[in-house]
Amino acid sequence: MSHEILVALNVTNDKVYQSYRDAMAPILSQYGGRFCYDFKVSDVLRAEQNEEINRVFTLNFPSAENKDGFFSDPAYLLVKNDYFEKSVAGVHILAAYDQA
């Protein structure tokens, strides 16, 4: 069994966001996390609250505990502060679920 989240973002700076992805990748790997799908989207036909979305992806972890550990890891939080906060204007967790 694994745990997966479906995430939508409004990325405002692709270059800084890529630096975030590069810097967080080794930390994500430490928790057994990985990207399963990753899309740049140009047309959002419907959004619950009219959110701007231009990136959608799934993150998969061995467990919800691994996901929580990753997102609270001090090294990840530094990377998030240095890059993510400067390149993303909106985050929407569309779903979180366990997979067999």
mmCIF file of C-alpha atoms in Angstrom:
data_model
loop_
_atom_site.group_PDB
_atom_site.id
_atom_site.type_symbol
_atom_site.label_atom_id
_atom_site.label_comp_id
_atom_site.label_asym_id
_atom_site.label_seq_id
_atom_site.Cartn_x
_atom_site.Cartn_y
_atom_site.Cartn_z
ATOM 1 C CA MET A 1 0.000 0.000 0.000
ATOM 2 C CA SER A 2 1.161 3.552 -0.676
ATOM 3 C CA HIS A 3 -0.137 7.056 -0.082
ATOM 4 C CA GLU A 4 -0.559 9.568 -2.894
ATOM 5 C CA ILE A 5 -1.550 13.215 -3.156
ATOM 6 C CA LEU A 6 -2.851 15.090 -6.191
ATOM 7 C CA VAL A 7 -1.582 18.674 -6.183
ATOM 8 C CA ALA A 8 -2.368 21.730 -8.308
ATOM 9 C CA LEU A 9 -0.137 24.805 -8.282
ATOM 10 C CA ASN A 10 0.032 28.273 -9.725
ATOM 11 C CA VAL A 11 3.742 28.514 -10.586
ATOM 12 C CA THR A 12 4.774 32.117 -11.203
ATOM 13 C CA ASN A 13 8.512 31.618 -11.838
ATOM 14 C CA ASP A 14 9.477 28.440 -13.709
ATOM 15 C CA LYS A 15 13.230 28.903 -13.230
ATOM 16 C CA VAL A 16 13.041 29.301 -9.434
ATOM 17 C CA TYR A 17 10.464 26.504 -9.225
ATOM 18 C CA GLN A 18 12.858 24.186 -11.081
ATOM 19 C CA SER A 19 15.566 25.104 -8.556
ATOM 20 C CA TYR A 20 13.102 24.098 -5.825
ATOM 21 C CA ARG A 21 12.419 20.764 -7.528
ATOM 22 C CA ASP A 22 16.153 20.092 -7.924
ATOM 23 C CA ALA A 23 16.905 20.974 -4.288
ATOM 24 C CA MET A 24 14.020 19.006 -2.781
ATOM 25 C CA ALA A 25 14.523 15.844 -4.868
ATOM 26 C CA PRO A 26 17.130 14.207 -2.590
ATOM 27 C CA ILE A 27 14.996 14.920 0.491
ATOM 28 C CA LEU A 28 11.910 13.505 -1.226
ATOM 29 C CA SER A 29 13.907 10.381 -2.079
ATOM 30 C CA GLN A 30 14.929 9.923 1.576
ATOM 31 C CA TYR A 31 11.236 9.521 2.436
ATOM 32 C CA GLY A 32 10.585 7.136 -0.451
ATOM 33 C CA GLY A 33 8.633 9.822 -2.283
ATOM 34 C CA ARG A 34 8.396 10.217 -6.020
ATOM 35 C CA PHE A 35 6.492 12.066 -8.709
ATOM 36 C CA CYS A 36 4.212 9.724 -10.658
ATOM 37 C CA TYR A 37 2.612 12.240 -13.016
ATOM 38 C CA ASP A 38 3.553 15.854 -13.671
ATOM 39 C CA PHE A 39 1.729 18.197 -16.041
ATOM 40 C CA LYS A 40 1.988 21.795 -17.146
ATOM 41 C CA VAL A 41 -1.573 22.826 -17.957
ATOM 42 C CA SER A 42 -2.685 25.721 -20.123
ATOM 43 C CA ASP A 43 -6.473 25.556 -19.854
ATOM 44 C CA VAL A 44 -8.395 25.048 -16.635
ATOM 45 C CA LEU A 45 -11.995 24.432 -17.588
ATOM 46 C CA ARG A 46 -13.355 24.337 -14.052
ATOM 47 C CA ALA A 47 -11.990 25.169 -10.617
ATOM 48 C CA GLU A 48 -13.917 25.149 -7.343
ATOM 49 C CA GLN A 49 -12.997 28.705 -6.360
ATOM 50 C CA ASN A 50 -11.694 30.078 -9.659
ATOM 51 C CA GLU A 51 -8.097 29.293 -8.677
ATOM 52 C CA GLU A 52 -5.328 29.876 -11.183
ATOM 53 C CA ILE A 53 -3.639 26.538 -11.912
ATOM 54 C CA ASN A 54 -0.827 25.825 -14.340
ATOM 55 C CA ARG A 55 0.830 22.726 -12.856
ATOM 56 C CA VAL A 56 -0.731 19.436 -11.689
ATOM 57 C CA PHE A 57 1.112 16.411 -10.332
ATOM 58 C CA THR A 58 0.900 13.386 -8.094
ATOM 59 C CA LEU A 59 3.355 12.629 -5.310
ATOM 60 C CA ASN A 60 3.547 9.054 -4.069
ATOM 61 C CA PHE A 61 4.956 7.943 -0.698
ATOM 62 C CA PRO A 62 5.201 4.531 0.977
ATOM 63 C CA SER A 63 2.807 5.824 3.686
ATOM 64 C CA ALA A 64 1.020 8.926 4.962
ATOM 65 C CA GLU A 65 3.610 9.025 7.739
ATOM 66 C CA ASN A 66 6.415 9.289 5.174
ATOM 67 C CA LYS A 67 4.528 12.135 3.465
ATOM 68 C CA ASP A 68 4.109 13.964 6.767
ATOM 69 C CA GLY A 69 7.777 13.397 7.624
ATOM 70 C CA PHE A 70 8.883 14.831 4.289
ATOM 71 C CA PHE A 71 6.750 17.972 4.541
ATOM 72 C CA SER A 72 7.910 18.645 8.121
ATOM 73 C CA ASP A 73 11.603 17.826 7.577
ATOM 74 C CA PRO A 74 13.761 20.858 8.558
ATOM 75 C CA ALA A 75 15.911 20.492 5.425
ATOM 76 C CA TYR A 76 12.790 20.480 3.240
ATOM 77 C CA LEU A 77 11.393 23.528 5.031
ATOM 78 C CA LEU A 78 14.597 25.449 4.239
ATOM 79 C CA VAL A 79 14.349 24.519 0.553
ATOM 80 C CA LYS A 80 10.676 25.465 0.556
ATOM 81 C CA ASN A 81 11.476 28.850 2.052
ATOM 82 C CA ASP A 82 14.355 29.521 -0.343
ATOM 83 C CA TYR A 83 12.624 28.516 -3.583
ATOM 84 C CA PHE A 84 9.000 27.401 -3.338
ATOM 85 C CA GLU A 85 7.676 30.484 -1.574
ATOM 86 C CA LYS A 86 9.323 32.670 -4.255
ATOM 87 C CA SER A 87 7.955 30.760 -7.232
ATOM 88 C CA VAL A 88 4.440 29.553 -6.368
ATOM 89 C CA ALA A 89 1.409 31.780 -5.808
ATOM 90 C CA GLY A 90 -1.143 29.080 -5.015
ATOM 91 C CA VAL A 91 -1.253 25.484 -3.750
ATOM 92 C CA HIS A 92 -4.300 23.252 -3.862
ATOM 93 C CA ILE A 93 -4.327 19.683 -2.569
ATOM 94 C CA LEU A 94 -7.000 18.177 -4.792
ATOM 95 C CA ALA A 95 -6.948 14.707 -3.235
ATOM 96 C CA ALA A 96 -5.052 12.440 -0.849
ATOM 97 C CA TYR A 97 -5.615 8.698 -0.905
ATOM 98 C CA ASP A 98 -4.130 5.314 -0.111
ATOM 99 C CA GLN A 99 -3.407 2.961 -2.993
ATOM 100 C CA ALA A 100 -3.275 -0.817 -2.938
#
